């Protein structure tokens, strides 16, 4: 039976191009997962978009002399193209500046408000003494009052992960010009988080199979819940739909408040664009639907604590009860899949420090599948992991080119040369059955790992089939079986069957190469479908054009099972699947990339 699976992927800020650290956290793992789920016959809805509100966009637009919208337009286009280049199969990659998003955010807010989960409070806000402008949290730095880390931000400490108020920081200073901020009184709306202590705790207690890093982090959060501001003094963001608030030029929703609602608003937009405005419902209101949220570890708070609290409040299921909001009773997150950081020379990727490799540069030189594979087998799945060119070259040359590329090439070339097509298994031997049983069995093993987001183990098990097939060919030596063509045919038939199986097993990781192997095996049509960039009219704001990423994956042929190769199907001489990289690249990296210390 087909299950509805929501893949909710973290929203990148539209304030600059994305680097490979970003896509190793949210991008590649979520796509590998979604492609597997589609192959396994489930209905997948994979949504995300660019996060275009808040101070990061304002700071970038100041820097570039553009309006915030122009800045967001520029980078959402670039980011969509990078994600398309990587083959990330979004059903909809949209943005938070659409009319649809503003409407959904306001509706969710109003439901929270009606149910009593929003409280006004007078609070202190930071102001820059030299400009008189509100100084946003992200641009205030100081010492964390909880752990003593000196680089804590005004809203969060990246060292201990706790949420903070800027006024609590010791020795606060502006990251823009170093001055000490002034704190003034201002009124804001707060989410009454303590009113979710029991309901959120109950929900969390059902989540025993989350990755331990997520579970431990979230349990600590729930032990100490304080009201959390959901508005800011800012002139860029979604307006607050309440009398006395909606016309105030400097009161907007906090960027994180509107951004996490994006998972739902993007699903609604996808449905509206599909021609069936209710098409989001099976993914959000069916209790049997599954949902998986993919992100880097710095975003766990928003997905495991705040977003579930919004949903409980909207549904009228928080500790104070209430009525379901206009969208009915919405599903809470199923799984939170959080990655650690991809680092370079031990540090986080950083544009300012020059330790950064942009997706665009990487794709231009090496194509998408080598990076997808590297992130899957050597990425920061459970611990911070250093990117090194040496490791990248080694994985590409030895595993993709030598192991997988060579198996495909040898098997198809020999069958083409000797038979002109797929031979019949006329003289089978036990070794053939053994190898085919191994590759058939791998669909279960690899599939189980993928369902649990264990990408390294999944890729490792798929590559084990490839190694076994290479060993089989070396043992059977079909090139020496001139005198025994029946046996040779059986060996080549077996090899081609296992190439076909391994190609299916590797499709979630290597969708572009998988299409090539499909064609090299004589297949036609789309094996693994790819997303496309389009410009579309905003559904609600006349005259506004939005660049989106979308795709039709319903016609792809890839399925999660062993499909018998067709005897007699003609085969051409294949071209190499992966080009080997020059070994010197492993020492120096390409010219455009930073040199490693
Ligand atoms: Zn701290």
Coordinates of C-alpha atoms and ligand atoms in Angstrom, one line a residue:
X1 CA 0.0 0.0 0.0
X2 CA 1.3 3.4 -0.9
X3 CA 2.0 5.8 2.0
X4 CA 2.0 9.6 1.8
X5 CA 5.5 10.8 2.7
X6 CA 6.2 14.5 3.4
X7 CA 9.9 15.4 3.0
X8 CA 10.4 18.8 4.6
X9 CA 13.8 20.3 3.8
X10 CA 15.4 23.2 5.7
X11 CA 15.0 26.6 4.1
X12 CA 18.3 28.3 3.1
X13 CA 18.6 32.1 3.5
X14 CA 18.4 34.0 0.2
X15 CA 21.4 36.1 1.1
X16 CA 24.1 34.5 -0.9
X17 CA 25.1 31.4 -2.9
X18 CA 25.1 28.1 -1.1
X19 CA 28.2 26.2 -0.3
X20 CA 28.7 22.5 -0.2
X21 CA 28.4 22.5 3.7
X22 CA 24.8 23.7 3.3
X23 CA 23.8 21.1 0.8
X24 CA 25.5 18.3 2.8
X25 CA 23.2 19.1 5.8
X26 CA 19.8 19.6 4.2
X27 CA 20.1 19.0 0.5
X28 CA 21.6 15.7 -0.6
X29 CA 20.3 13.5 2.3
X30 CA 16.7 14.7 1.8
X31 CA 16.9 14.0 -1.9
X32 CA 18.4 10.5 -1.5
X33 CA 15.6 9.8 0.9
X34 CA 12.9 11.1 -1.3
X35 CA 14.1 9.3 -4.4
X36 CA 14.2 6.0 -2.5
X37 CA 10.6 6.6 -1.2
X38 CA 9.3 7.2 -4.7
X39 CA 11.1 4.1 -6.0
X40 CA 9.5 2.1 -3.2
X41 CA 6.1 3.2 -4.5
X42 CA 5.2 5.8 -1.9
X43 CA 3.6 9.2 -2.7
X44 CA 6.2 11.8 -1.8
X45 CA 5.8 15.6 -1.4
X46 CA 9.2 17.2 -1.1
X47 CA 9.0 20.9 -0.3
X48 CA 11.2 23.8 0.7
X49 CA 12.2 27.3 -0.5
X50 CA 14.3 30.2 0.3
X51 CA 14.0 32.0 3.6
X52 CA 13.8 35.7 2.5
X53 CA 12.8 37.7 5.6
X54 CA 14.7 38.8 8.6
X55 CA 18.0 40.6 9.1
X56 CA 20.3 38.5 7.0
X57 CA 18.5 39.7 3.9
X58 CA 18.5 43.3 5.1
X59 CA 22.2 43.3 5.9
X60 CA 23.0 41.7 2.5
X61 CA 20.8 44.2 0.6
X62 CA 22.5 47.1 2.4
X63 CA 25.9 45.7 1.3
X64 CA 24.8 45.4 -2.3
X65 CA 22.8 48.6 -2.6
X66 CA 19.7 46.6 -3.6
X67 CA 16.2 46.5 -2.1
X68 CA 15.5 43.4 0.2
X69 CA 13.2 42.0 -2.5
X70 CA 15.8 42.5 -5.2
X71 CA 18.4 40.7 -3.0
X72 CA 16.0 37.9 -2.4
X73 CA 15.1 37.7 -6.1
X74 CA 18.8 37.5 -7.1
X75 CA 19.7 34.8 -4.6
X76 CA 16.6 32.6 -4.8
X77 CA 17.2 32.3 -8.5
X78 CA 20.8 31.3 -8.0
X79 CA 20.0 28.9 -5.2
X80 CA 17.2 27.2 -7.2
X81 CA 19.7 26.7 -10.1
X82 CA 22.3 25.2 -7.8
X83 CA 19.8 22.8 -6.3
X84 CA 18.5 21.9 -9.8
X85 CA 22.1 21.2 -10.8
X86 CA 22.5 18.8 -7.9
X87 CA 19.4 17.0 -9.1
X88 CA 17.4 17.7 -5.9
X89 CA 13.9 16.4 -6.8
X90 CA 11.7 19.0 -5.1
X91 CA 8.0 18.9 -5.9
X92 CA 8.1 22.6 -5.0
X93 CA 11.0 24.8 -4.0
X94 CA 9.5 28.2 -3.5
X95 CA 10.1 31.3 -1.3
X96 CA 8.8 33.0 1.8
X97 CA 7.9 36.3 0.0
X98 CA 4.9 34.8 -1.9
X99 CA 1.4 36.0 -1.2
X100 CA 0.4 32.5 -0.4
X101 CA 3.0 32.2 2.4
X102 CA 1.9 35.4 4.0
X103 CA -1.7 34.3 4.1
X104 CA -0.9 30.8 5.5
X105 CA 1.4 32.4 8.2
X106 CA -1.3 34.8 9.2
X107 CA -3.9 32.0 9.4
X108 CA -1.7 29.8 11.6
X109 CA -1.0 32.8 13.8
X110 CA -4.6 33.7 14.2
X111 CA -5.4 30.1 15.2
X112 CA -2.7 30.2 17.9
X113 CA -4.0 33.6 19.0
X114 CA -7.6 32.5 19.2
X115 CA -6.6 29.4 21.3
X116 CA -4.7 31.6 23.8
X117 CA -1.2 30.6 23.0
X118 CA 0.0 34.2 22.1
X119 CA 0.7 36.7 24.8
X120 CA 1.8 40.4 24.5
X121 CA 4.8 41.4 26.6
X122 CA 6.8 44.5 27.1
X123 CA 10.4 43.7 26.6
X124 CA 13.7 45.2 25.8
X125 CA 15.0 45.6 22.3
X126 CA 18.5 46.4 21.2
X127 CA 19.1 49.6 19.3
X128 CA 22.3 50.8 17.7
X129 CA 23.3 54.1 19.4
X130 CA 24.9 55.5 16.3
X131 CA 22.1 54.8 13.8
X132 CA 19.1 54.6 16.0
X133 CA 18.1 51.4 14.1
X134 CA 16.9 48.3 15.8
X135 CA 19.8 45.9 16.2
X136 CA 18.6 42.4 15.4
X137 CA 19.6 39.5 17.6
X138 CA 21.8 37.8 15.0
X139 CA 24.0 40.9 14.9
X140 CA 24.6 41.1 18.6
X141 CA 27.4 39.0 19.9
X142 CA 28.6 38.5 23.5
X143 CA 29.3 35.9 26.2
X144 CA 26.7 33.2 26.8
X145 CA 25.3 33.6 30.3
X146 CA 24.9 29.8 30.5
X147 CA 28.1 28.3 29.2
X148 CA 30.5 31.2 29.0
X149 CA 31.1 30.8 25.2
X150 CA 32.2 34.2 23.9
X151 CA 30.7 34.1 20.4
X152 CA 27.0 33.6 21.5
X153 CA 24.4 35.5 19.3
X154 CA 21.6 37.6 20.6
X155 CA 19.1 34.8 19.9
X156 CA 21.0 31.6 20.4
X157 CA 24.3 30.2 21.6
X158 CA 25.8 28.0 19.0
X159 CA 28.1 26.4 21.6
X160 CA 25.5 25.1 24.0
X161 CA 22.5 25.4 21.8
X162 CA 20.3 27.4 24.2
X163 CA 18.0 30.1 23.2
X164 CA 18.9 33.5 24.6
X165 CA 17.7 37.1 24.8
X166 CA 20.1 39.7 23.6
X167 CA 19.7 41.6 26.9
X168 CA 21.0 38.5 28.8
X169 CA 24.4 38.4 27.0
X170 CA 27.4 39.5 28.9
X171 CA 29.5 42.1 27.2
X172 CA 27.1 42.6 24.3
X173 CA 28.5 44.2 21.1
X174 CA 27.3 44.9 17.6
X175 CA 28.7 42.6 15.0
X176 CA 28.2 45.3 12.4
X177 CA 30.4 48.0 14.0
X178 CA 31.5 46.7 17.4
X179 CA 29.5 49.3 19.5
X180 CA 27.7 48.4 22.6
X181 CA 23.9 48.3 22.0
X182 CA 21.4 50.3 23.9
X183 CA 18.3 48.4 25.3
X184 CA 14.9 50.2 25.1
X185 CA 11.4 49.1 25.9
X186 CA 9.2 47.7 23.2
X187 CA 6.0 45.6 23.0
X188 CA 6.1 42.2 21.3
X189 CA 4.0 39.1 20.9
X190 CA 5.3 36.0 22.5
X191 CA 4.5 32.3 22.0
X192 CA 3.4 31.0 25.3
X193 CA 5.8 28.0 25.2
X194 CA 5.3 26.9 28.9
X195 CA 1.7 26.2 27.8
X196 CA 3.1 23.3 25.7
X197 CA 5.2 21.7 28.4
X198 CA 3.0 18.7 28.9
X199 CA 1.7 18.3 25.3
X200 CA 5.1 18.7 23.8
X201 CA 6.6 16.3 26.4
X202 CA 4.0 13.7 25.7
X203 CA 4.6 13.9 22.0
X204 CA 8.4 13.7 22.5
X205 CA 8.1 10.7 24.6
X206 CA 6.8 8.8 21.6
X207 CA 9.9 9.6 19.6
X208 CA 12.2 6.9 20.8
X209 CA 13.8 6.1 17.4
X210 CA 15.1 9.6 16.6
X211 CA 18.9 10.0 16.1
X212 CA 20.3 10.3 19.7
X213 CA 21.7 13.8 19.0
X214 CA 18.3 15.2 18.2
X215 CA 16.5 13.4 21.1
X216 CA 18.9 14.5 23.8
X217 CA 19.0 18.1 22.5
X218 CA 15.2 18.3 22.4
X219 CA 14.6 16.8 25.8
X220 CA 16.9 19.5 27.3
X221 CA 14.9 22.2 25.5
X222 CA 11.6 21.0 26.8
X223 CA 12.9 20.9 30.4
X224 CA 13.3 24.7 30.2
X225 CA 10.6 26.4 28.2
X226 CA 10.2 30.1 28.3
X227 CA 7.8 32.4 26.4
X228 CA 9.5 33.1 23.0
X229 CA 9.0 36.4 21.0
X230 CA 7.5 35.9 17.6
X231 CA 7.5 39.5 16.5
X232 CA 10.4 41.9 15.9
X233 CA 10.9 45.7 15.4
X234 CA 11.6 45.4 11.7
X235 CA 10.2 46.7 8.4
X236 CA 10.7 43.5 6.4
X237 CA 8.6 40.5 7.0
X238 CA 5.1 39.2 7.2
X239 CA 2.7 41.6 8.9
X240 CA 0.9 40.8 12.1
X241 CA -2.9 40.5 11.3
X242 CA -4.3 42.1 14.5
X243 CA -5.8 45.5 15.1
X244 CA -3.2 47.9 16.5
X245 CA -0.4 45.8 14.9
X246 CA -1.2 45.4 11.2
X247 CA -0.5 49.1 10.4
X248 CA 2.6 49.5 12.5
X249 CA 5.5 50.0 10.1
X250 CA 8.1 48.4 12.4
X251 CA 6.3 45.3 13.7
X252 CA 6.7 42.1 11.7
X253 CA 6.8 38.4 12.5
X254 CA 10.2 37.1 13.5
X255 CA 11.8 35.4 10.6
X256 CA 12.0 32.0 12.2
X257 CA 8.3 32.2 13.0
X258 CA 7.3 32.6 9.4
X259 CA 10.0 30.4 8.0
X260 CA 9.1 27.2 9.8
X261 CA 5.5 27.6 8.7
X262 CA 7.0 27.4 5.2
X263 CA 6.8 23.6 5.2
X264 CA 3.0 23.9 5.3
X265 CA 2.6 27.0 3.1
X266 CA 4.7 25.4 0.4
X267 CA 2.6 22.3 0.5
X268 CA -0.5 24.5 0.1
X269 CA 1.1 26.3 -2.8
X270 CA 2.1 23.1 -4.4
X271 CA -1.5 21.9 -4.1
X272 CA -2.9 25.1 -5.5
X273 CA -0.5 24.9 -8.5
X274 CA -1.4 21.3 -9.1
X275 CA -5.0 22.2 -9.9
X276 CA -6.3 20.4 -6.7
X277 CA -6.2 22.9 -3.9
X278 CA -6.8 20.1 -1.3
X279 CA -3.9 17.9 -2.6
X280 CA -1.8 18.8 0.5
X281 CA -4.3 17.1 2.8
X282 CA -3.2 13.5 2.5
X283 CA 0.3 14.6 3.6
X284 CA -0.8 16.8 6.5
X285 CA -4.1 15.5 7.9
X286 CA -4.0 11.8 7.3
X287 CA -2.8 10.2 10.6
X288 CA -1.1 7.5 8.6
X289 CA 1.0 9.9 6.6
X290 CA 4.7 10.1 7.4
X291 CA 6.9 13.2 7.6
X292 CA 10.7 13.6 7.7
X293 CA 12.4 17.0 8.4
X294 CA 16.0 17.4 7.2
X295 CA 18.3 20.0 8.5
X296 CA 21.7 20.9 10.0
X297 CA 22.1 20.5 13.8
X298 CA 21.8 24.3 14.4
X299 CA 18.2 24.1 13.4
X300 CA 16.9 21.4 15.8
X301 CA 15.2 23.9 18.1
X302 CA 13.0 25.2 15.4
X303 CA 11.8 21.8 14.2
X304 CA 11.7 19.7 17.3
X305 CA 10.3 22.3 19.7
X306 CA 8.9 25.4 18.1
X307 CA 7.2 24.1 15.0
X308 CA 5.5 21.2 16.9
X309 CA 4.3 23.8 19.5
X310 CA 2.8 26.0 16.7
X311 CA 1.0 22.9 15.3
X312 CA -0.3 21.8 18.7
X313 CA -1.5 25.4 19.3
X314 CA -3.1 25.6 15.9
X315 CA -4.8 22.3 16.4
X316 CA -6.0 23.2 19.9
X317 CA -3.9 20.4 21.4
X318 CA -1.6 22.5 23.7
X319 CA -2.0 22.4 27.5
X320 CA -4.7 25.0 27.3
X321 CA -6.7 23.1 24.7
X322 CA -8.7 25.0 22.0
X323 CA -10.3 24.4 18.7
X324 CA -8.6 23.2 15.5
X325 CA -7.6 26.1 13.2
X326 CA -8.8 26.6 9.6
X327 CA -6.6 23.8 8.2
X328 CA -8.0 21.2 10.5
X329 CA -5.8 19.0 12.7
X330 CA -2.3 19.1 11.2
X331 CA 0.2 16.3 11.7
X332 CA 3.2 17.0 13.9
X333 CA 6.7 16.1 12.6
X334 CA 7.4 12.4 12.3
X335 CA 11.1 12.3 12.2
X336 CA 13.7 15.0 12.6
X337 CA 16.8 14.1 10.6
X338 CA 19.6 16.4 11.7
X339 CA 23.1 16.3 10.2
X340 CA 26.3 17.6 11.9
X341 CA 28.5 20.1 10.1
X342 CA 30.8 19.6 7.1
X343 CA 33.9 21.5 8.0
X344 CA 37.1 22.5 6.2
X345 CA 40.4 22.2 8.1
X346 CA 38.3 21.7 11.2
X347 CA 36.3 24.9 10.9
X348 CA 32.8 25.6 9.6
X349 CA 32.6 26.8 6.0
X350 CA 32.9 30.5 6.1
X351 CA 32.9 33.1 3.4
X352 CA 34.7 35.6 5.5
X353 CA 37.5 33.2 6.4
X354 CA 37.8 32.1 2.8
X355 CA 37.1 28.5 3.6
X356 CA 34.2 28.0 1.3
X357 CA 33.4 25.8 -1.7
X358 CA 30.4 27.0 -3.6
X359 CA 28.0 24.5 -5.1
X360 CA 28.0 26.3 -8.5
X361 CA 31.8 26.0 -8.8
X362 CA 31.8 22.4 -7.7
X363 CA 29.1 21.4 -10.2
X364 CA 30.8 23.1 -13.1
X365 CA 34.0 21.1 -12.6
X366 CA 32.9 17.8 -11.2
X367 CA 29.2 17.4 -11.9
X368 CA 26.5 16.5 -9.4
X369 CA 26.9 12.8 -8.7
X370 CA 30.4 12.8 -7.4
X371 CA 29.4 15.3 -4.7
X372 CA 26.1 13.5 -4.0
X373 CA 28.1 10.3 -3.5
X374 CA 30.8 12.0 -1.3
X375 CA 28.2 13.5 1.0
X376 CA 26.3 10.2 1.3
X377 CA 29.3 8.0 2.1
X378 CA 31.7 10.5 3.8
X379 CA 29.4 13.4 4.9
X380 CA 28.6 14.7 8.4
X381 CA 25.8 12.2 9.1
X382 CA 26.5 11.6 12.8
X383 CA 29.6 13.8 13.5
X384 CA 31.3 16.9 12.2
X385 CA 33.3 15.8 9.2
X386 CA 36.2 17.5 7.4
X387 CA 35.9 17.9 3.6
X388 CA 39.3 17.2 2.0
X389 CA 40.1 17.1 -1.7
X390 CA 42.2 14.0 -1.0
X391 CA 39.2 12.1 0.3
X392 CA 37.0 13.4 -2.6
X393 CA 39.5 12.3 -5.2
X394 CA 39.9 8.9 -3.5
X395 CA 36.2 8.2 -3.3
X396 CA 35.6 9.4 -6.9
X397 CA 38.5 7.4 -8.4
X398 CA 38.4 4.2 -6.5
X399 CA 34.8 3.7 -5.7
X400 CA 32.9 5.5 -8.5
X401 CA 35.3 5.2 -11.5
X402 CA 37.2 1.9 -10.6
X403 CA 34.5 -0.1 -8.9
X404 CA 31.2 1.0 -10.2
X405 CA 32.1 2.6 -13.6
X406 CA 34.4 -0.3 -14.4
X407 CA 31.8 -3.0 -13.6
X408 CA 29.3 -1.3 -15.9
X409 CA 31.8 -0.9 -18.6
X410 CA 33.3 -4.4 -18.5
X411 CA 29.9 -6.1 -18.3
X412 CA 28.3 -4.2 -21.1
X413 CA 31.4 -4.1 -23.4
X414 CA 31.8 -7.8 -23.2
X415 CA 28.2 -8.6 -23.9
X416 CA 28.2 -6.1 -26.8
X417 CA 31.4 -7.6 -28.2
X418 CA 30.4 -11.3 -27.9
X419 CA 26.6 -11.2 -28.2
X420 CA 25.6 -7.7 -29.5
X421 CA 23.0 -7.7 -26.7
X422 CA 21.9 -9.4 -23.5
X423 CA 22.8 -13.1 -23.7
X424 CA 20.5 -15.9 -22.4
X425 CA 21.6 -17.7 -19.2
X426 CA 22.0 -21.0 -21.0
X427 CA 24.6 -22.8 -18.7
X428 CA 24.0 -21.5 -15.1
X429 CA 26.2 -22.4 -12.2
X430 CA 25.8 -21.9 -8.4
X431 CA 28.1 -18.9 -8.4
X432 CA 25.6 -17.0 -10.6
X433 CA 22.7 -17.7 -8.3
X434 CA 24.7 -16.7 -5.3
X435 CA 25.6 -13.3 -6.7
X436 CA 22.0 -12.7 -7.9
X437 CA 20.7 -13.6 -4.5
X438 CA 23.1 -11.1 -2.9
X439 CA 21.9 -8.3 -5.1
X440 CA 18.2 -9.1 -4.8
X441 CA 18.6 -9.3 -1.0
X442 CA 20.3 -5.9 -1.0
X443 CA 17.0 -4.1 -1.8
X444 CA 15.8 -5.1 1.7
X445 CA 19.0 -4.2 3.5
X446 CA 19.7 -0.9 1.7
X447 CA 16.0 0.1 1.8
X448 CA 15.8 -0.4 5.5
X449 CA 18.9 1.8 6.0
X450 CA 17.4 4.5 3.7
X451 CA 14.1 4.5 5.5
X452 CA 16.0 5.3 8.7
X453 CA 18.2 7.9 7.0
X454 CA 21.3 5.8 7.5
X455 CA 22.9 7.0 4.3
X456 CA 26.5 5.8 4.8
X457 CA 25.4 2.3 5.6
X458 CA 22.9 2.3 2.7
X459 CA 25.6 3.4 0.2
X460 CA 28.1 1.0 1.7
X461 CA 25.7 -2.0 1.3
X462 CA 24.9 -1.0 -2.3
X463 CA 28.6 -0.8 -3.1
X464 CA 29.1 -4.2 -1.5
X465 CA 27.0 -5.6 -4.3
X466 CA 29.3 -3.8 -6.8
X467 CA 32.4 -5.3 -5.2
X468 CA 31.0 -8.7 -5.2
X469 CA 30.1 -8.5 -8.9
X470 CA 33.6 -7.3 -9.7
X471 CA 35.1 -10.2 -7.8
X472 CA 32.6 -12.6 -9.6
X473 CA 33.8 -11.3 -13.0
X474 CA 37.5 -11.7 -12.0
X475 CA 36.8 -15.3 -10.7
X476 CA 34.7 -16.4 -13.7
X477 CA 36.9 -14.7 -16.3
X478 CA 34.3 -14.6 -19.1
X479 CA 37.0 -13.2 -21.5
X480 CA 38.7 -16.6 -21.3
X481 CA 35.5 -18.6 -22.1
X482 CA 35.9 -18.5 -25.9
X483 CA 35.6 -22.3 -26.0
X484 CA 32.5 -22.4 -23.8
X485 CA 30.2 -19.7 -25.1
X486 CA 27.2 -21.1 -23.2
X487 CA 28.9 -20.7 -19.9
X488 CA 30.2 -17.3 -21.0
X489 CA 26.7 -16.2 -21.8
X490 CA 25.5 -17.2 -18.4
X491 CA 28.3 -15.3 -16.7
X492 CA 27.5 -12.2 -18.8
X493 CA 23.8 -12.5 -18.2
X494 CA 24.4 -12.7 -14.5
X495 CA 26.8 -9.7 -14.6
X496 CA 24.3 -7.6 -16.5
X497 CA 21.5 -8.5 -14.1
X498 CA 23.6 -7.4 -11.2
X499 CA 24.6 -4.2 -13.0
X500 CA 20.9 -3.5 -13.4
X501 CA 20.2 -4.3 -9.7
X502 CA 23.1 -2.2 -8.5
X503 CA 22.0 0.6 -10.7
X504 CA 18.6 0.6 -9.0
X505 CA 20.2 0.4 -5.6
X506 CA 22.5 3.4 -6.4
X507 CA 19.8 5.5 -8.1
X508 CA 18.9 7.6 -5.0
X509 CA 22.6 8.5 -4.6
X510 CA 23.6 8.8 -8.3
X511 CA 20.4 9.7 -10.3
X512 CA 22.3 11.2 -13.3
X513 CA 24.7 8.3 -13.7
X514 CA 21.7 5.9 -13.1
X515 CA 20.0 7.4 -16.2
X516 CA 23.1 6.7 -18.2
X517 CA 23.4 3.1 -17.0
X518 CA 19.8 2.6 -17.8
X519 CA 20.4 3.7 -21.4
X520 CA 23.7 1.7 -21.6
X521 CA 21.6 -1.4 -20.7
X522 CA 19.4 -0.6 -23.7
X523 CA 16.6 1.1 -21.7
X524 CA 14.7 4.0 -23.1
X525 CA 12.7 6.8 -21.5
X526 CA 13.2 8.4 -18.1
X527 CA 14.7 6.2 -15.4
X528 CA 15.4 8.9 -12.8
X529 CA 13.5 12.2 -13.4
X530 CA 15.2 15.6 -12.7
X531 CA 13.8 18.9 -11.4
X532 CA 13.4 22.0 -13.5
X533 CA 13.6 25.7 -12.9
X534 CA 10.6 27.8 -14.0
X535 CA 9.4 31.4 -13.6
X536 CA 5.8 31.5 -12.5
X537 CA 3.3 34.2 -11.6
X538 CA 2.7 34.6 -7.9
X539 CA -0.7 33.1 -7.1
X540 CA -1.8 36.1 -5.1
X541 CA 0.3 39.2 -5.9
X542 CA -0.4 40.6 -9.3
X543 CA 2.6 41.3 -11.5
X544 CA 5.1 39.3 -9.3
X545 CA 7.1 36.6 -10.9
X546 CA 8.7 33.8 -8.7
X547 CA 11.5 31.5 -9.8
X548 CA 10.6 28.0 -8.5
X549 CA 12.1 24.5 -8.7
X550 CA 9.6 21.7 -9.5
X551 CA 9.4 18.5 -11.4
X552 CA 7.1 15.6 -12.6
X553 CA 8.5 12.5 -11.1
X554 CA 5.5 10.3 -11.8
X555 CA 6.7 9.1 -15.1
X556 CA 10.1 7.8 -14.0
X557 CA 10.7 4.1 -14.4
X558 CA 13.0 3.6 -11.4
X559 CA 11.6 1.1 -8.9
X560 CA 13.0 -0.4 -5.8
X561 CA 13.2 -4.0 -6.9
X562 CA 15.2 -6.3 -9.1
X563 CA 13.9 -6.1 -12.7
X564 CA 14.9 -9.0 -14.9
X565 CA 17.1 -7.9 -17.8
X566 CA 15.5 -8.7 -21.2
X567 CA 17.3 -11.4 -23.2
X568 CA 18.2 -10.2 -26.7
X569 CA 18.0 -6.5 -26.0
X570 CA 20.7 -4.9 -28.1
X571 CA 23.6 -3.3 -26.4
X572 CA 26.0 -0.5 -27.6
X573 CA 29.6 -0.1 -26.5
X574 CA 29.3 2.1 -23.4
X575 CA 31.2 5.3 -22.7
X576 CA 32.9 5.7 -19.3
X577 CA 30.5 6.5 -16.5
X578 CA 32.9 8.6 -14.3
X579 CA 36.0 10.3 -15.4
X580 CA 39.0 9.7 -13.1
X581 CA 40.3 12.8 -11.4
X582 CA 44.0 13.8 -11.6
X583 CA 45.7 12.6 -8.4
X584 CA 47.4 15.9 -7.9
X585 CA 44.0 17.4 -7.3
X586 CA 43.9 15.6 -4.0
X587 CA 46.9 17.5 -2.8
X588 CA 46.1 21.0 -4.0
X589 CA 42.4 21.1 -4.8
X590 CA 41.3 23.0 -8.0
X591 CA 42.7 26.5 -8.6
X592 CA 39.4 28.3 -7.6
X593 CA 39.1 26.5 -4.3
X594 CA 40.7 27.5 -1.0
X595 CA 44.0 25.8 -0.2
X596 CA 43.9 23.6 2.8
X597 CA 46.3 24.1 5.7
Ligands
LIG1 ZN1 26.1 28.8 25.6

